[in-house]
Short mmCIF file of C-alpha atoms in Angstrom, two decimals:
data_model
loop_
_atom_site.label_atom_id
_atom_site.label_comp_id
_atom_site.label_asym_id
_atom_site.label_seq_id
_atom_site.Cartn_x
_atom_site.Cartn_y
_atom_site.Cartn_z
CA MET U 1 -5.86 0.36 30.24
CA ARG U 2 -2.12 1.01 30.57
CA VAL U 3 -0.70 3.70 28.31
CA PRO U 4 3.06 4.30 27.99
CA ARG U 5 4.43 7.52 29.47
CA ALA U 6 6.87 9.73 27.65
CA SER U 7 8.67 12.98 28.30
CA ASP U 8 5.67 15.27 27.79
CA THR U 9 2.62 13.96 29.59
CA LEU U 10 -1.03 14.75 29.15
CA PRO U 11 -3.50 14.10 31.98
CA VAL U 12 -6.42 12.22 30.53
CA VAL U 13 -9.47 10.28 31.44
CA GLY U 14 -9.78 6.97 29.63
CA TRP U 15 -11.97 3.95 29.88
CA ALA U 16 -11.31 0.26 29.96
CA ASN U 17 -13.99 -2.43 30.04
CA PRO U 18 -15.75 0.26 30.39
CA ALA U 19 -14.67 1.68 33.80
CA ILE U 20 -13.48 5.27 33.70
CA THR U 21 -9.90 5.74 34.89
CA ARG U 22 -7.24 8.45 35.02
CA ASN U 23 -3.93 8.08 33.15
CA SER U 24 -1.17 10.14 31.61
CA VAL U 25 -0.31 9.96 27.92
CA VAL U 26 1.38 12.01 25.27
CA LEU U 27 -0.25 13.99 22.48
CA PRO U 28 0.32 13.22 19.77
CA ILE U 29 -0.75 9.75 20.78
CA PRO U 30 2.10 7.23 21.03
CA ASP U 31 2.33 4.56 18.35
CA GLY U 32 -0.35 2.04 18.95
CA PRO U 33 -4.06 1.61 18.61
CA PHE U 34 -5.10 4.74 20.48
CA GLU U 35 -7.43 7.61 19.71
CA ALA U 36 -7.93 10.73 21.77
CA VAL U 37 -9.82 13.97 21.84
CA GLU U 38 -8.34 16.99 23.59
CA LEU U 39 -10.98 18.74 25.67
CA VAL U 40 -9.36 21.83 27.15
CA ARG U 41 -6.02 23.54 27.71
CA ASP U 42 -5.70 24.42 31.36
CA PRO U 43 -3.21 27.27 32.04
CA TRP U 44 -0.83 27.12 34.99
CA GLN U 45 -0.93 29.84 37.61
CA LEU U 46 0.87 30.69 40.81
CA LEU U 47 -0.97 31.08 44.10
CA ALA U 48 0.63 33.26 46.77
CA ALA U 49 -0.59 34.29 50.20
CA THR U 50 -2.45 37.60 50.14
CA GLY U 51 -0.16 40.40 51.33
CA SER U 52 3.00 38.29 51.04
CA ARG U 53 6.14 39.30 49.15
CA ALA U 54 5.41 36.47 46.68
CA ALA U 55 2.02 38.07 45.93
CA ARG U 56 3.97 40.78 44.07
CA ILE U 57 5.44 38.33 41.53
CA PRO U 58 4.53 39.82 38.14
CA ALA U 59 2.16 38.01 35.78
CA ASN U 60 3.99 35.81 33.29
CA ALA U 61 7.17 36.00 35.35
CA PRO U 62 10.26 34.37 33.81
CA LEU U 63 10.75 30.67 34.47
CA ARG U 64 13.79 31.41 36.65
CA THR U 65 11.60 33.56 38.93
CA ILE U 66 9.06 30.76 39.30
CA ALA U 67 11.73 28.09 39.90
CA ALA U 68 13.37 30.27 42.58
CA GLN U 69 10.23 30.29 44.74
CA ARG U 70 9.51 27.93 47.62
CA LEU U 71 7.08 25.85 45.56
CA ILE U 72 4.03 23.88 46.60
CA GLY U 73 2.60 21.39 44.16
CA PHE U 74 1.33 17.95 43.35
CA ARG U 75 3.21 14.81 44.33
CA SER U 76 2.71 12.60 41.29
CA ALA U 77 0.83 14.53 38.62
CA GLY U 78 2.32 14.02 35.17
CA SER U 79 1.58 17.61 34.24
CA THR U 80 3.61 18.87 37.23
CA GLU U 81 6.47 16.58 36.23
CA THR U 82 6.38 18.14 32.76
CA ILE U 83 6.78 21.65 34.23
CA GLU U 84 9.61 20.45 36.48
CA ARG U 85 11.42 18.95 33.45
CA LEU U 86 10.95 22.24 31.61
CA MET U 87 12.53 24.16 34.49
CA ARG U 88 15.47 21.75 34.68
CA SER U 89 15.97 21.79 30.91
CA ARG U 90 16.48 25.55 31.17
CA GLY U 91 18.93 25.24 34.05
CA HIS U 92 16.56 25.97 36.95
CA GLU U 93 16.14 23.50 39.79
CA PRO U 94 12.64 23.83 41.31
CA GLN U 95 12.54 24.02 45.11
CA PHE U 96 9.42 22.17 46.25
CA VAL U 97 8.81 22.53 49.99
CA PHE U 98 5.45 20.74 50.10
CA ARG U 99 3.56 18.31 47.88
CA SER U 100 0.10 16.80 48.11
CA GLU U 101 -2.38 15.02 45.87
CA ASP U 102 -5.23 17.19 47.16
CA ASN U 103 -6.05 20.45 45.38
CA ALA U 104 -7.51 22.10 48.49
CA THR U 105 -4.45 21.22 50.56
CA VAL U 106 -2.04 22.65 47.97
CA GLN U 107 -4.11 25.84 47.80
CA ALA U 108 -4.41 26.10 51.61
CA MET U 109 -0.65 25.76 52.08
CA ALA U 110 -0.13 28.66 49.67
CA GLY U 111 -2.77 30.69 51.51
CA ALA U 112 -0.98 29.98 54.80
CA GLY U 113 2.25 31.41 53.35
CA LEU U 114 4.29 28.17 53.24
CA GLY U 115 5.30 28.95 49.66
CA VAL U 116 3.91 29.57 46.19
CA ALA U 117 1.57 26.96 44.74
CA LEU U 118 1.89 25.97 41.10
CA MET U 119 -1.60 24.89 40.00
CA PRO U 120 -3.65 24.72 36.81
CA VAL U 121 -6.74 26.96 36.68
CA LEU U 122 -9.22 24.07 36.89
CA ALA U 123 -7.63 22.82 40.14
CA VAL U 124 -8.08 26.10 42.04
CA ALA U 125 -11.14 26.86 44.14
CA PRO U 126 -12.16 30.41 43.15
CA GLY U 127 -12.93 33.18 45.62
CA ASP U 128 -10.32 32.29 48.24
CA PRO U 129 -9.40 35.56 50.01
CA SER U 130 -6.22 34.03 51.45
CA ILE U 131 -4.53 33.84 48.02
CA VAL U 132 -3.53 36.01 45.09
CA VAL U 133 -3.65 34.29 41.69
CA ILE U 134 -0.77 35.10 39.33
CA PRO U 135 -1.02 34.01 35.68
CA THR U 136 1.96 32.30 34.04
CA ASP U 137 2.96 31.68 30.46
CA LEU U 138 3.98 28.08 31.16
CA PRO U 139 2.71 25.49 28.65
CA PRO U 140 -0.85 24.59 29.68
CA ARG U 141 -1.97 21.25 31.07
CA ARG U 142 -3.87 19.49 28.30
CA VAL U 143 -6.96 17.56 29.39
CA ALA U 144 -8.22 14.83 27.05
CA LEU U 145 -10.09 11.58 26.69
CA ILE U 146 -8.26 8.56 25.25
CA TRP U 147 -9.36 5.10 24.23
CA HIS U 148 -8.11 1.96 22.50
CA ARG U 149 -9.44 2.23 18.96
CA GLU U 150 -9.44 -1.53 18.33
CA ARG U 151 -11.74 -2.25 21.25
CA TYR U 152 -15.48 -2.00 21.05
CA ARG U 153 -16.79 1.35 22.22
CA PRO U 154 -20.42 1.07 23.24
CA PRO U 155 -22.82 3.86 22.29
CA ALA U 156 -22.74 5.12 25.89
CA ALA U 157 -18.96 5.60 25.66
CA ARG U 158 -19.29 7.50 22.37
CA ALA U 159 -22.03 9.65 23.91
CA PHE U 160 -19.80 10.30 26.93
CA VAL U 161 -17.10 11.73 24.62
CA GLU U 162 -19.58 14.08 22.98
CA ILE U 163 -21.08 15.20 26.29
CA ALA U 164 -17.59 15.76 27.72
CA ARG U 165 -16.72 17.90 24.70
CA GLU U 166 -19.87 20.00 25.07
CA VAL U 167 -19.43 20.47 28.82
CA CYS U 168 -15.75 21.37 28.44
CA VAL U 169 -16.46 23.89 25.67
CA GLU U 170 -19.10 25.58 27.84
CA HIS U 171 -17.00 25.53 31.01
CA ALA U 172 -13.87 26.70 29.18
CA ALA U 173 -15.82 29.60 27.67
CA GLU U 174 -17.06 30.62 31.13
CA LEU U 175 -13.47 30.62 32.42
CA GLY U 176 -11.90 32.10 29.29
CA LEU U 177 -9.83 28.94 28.68
CA PRO U 178 -8.83 27.63 25.25
CA VAL U 179 -10.48 24.38 24.18
CA GLY U 180 -8.77 21.54 22.37
CA PRO U 181 -8.59 21.48 18.58
#
């Protein structure tokens, strides 16, 4: 399934014939025969090396403070692109010094002191003594399921949506994250 991208992306899992895939879309859903269910809102946080100067960045630091850091992040994640556009729209050019598609690599580079990682809560491995986690007030990454409403959805696909909702509600509650509407 190919879904058009727009200025504000939403990482999603979708299915097509009926393979499960990963895409980026916008909520509200773009015009077209799509339906979606938002599962969880995943807050962004900064990861800094324990004992580093960056580890003293205050929680919910202003966007200019975040943009001024030597940033580590994801190479092609739509949600990261959204945060970068937000920074630029407010006159702050983000300074990324390292990018990867691998969560553990992004986190390890922050722990090694290369810079400050910008990661959503669900992407961070908890209990890492090499990092300090700093909450932000950036708009959260919104995780959802999307499908083409005019295509047949087998009972297994409908059941998958319900199970995903239940699991996300439970997991979000454990982590103190907001769930989708």
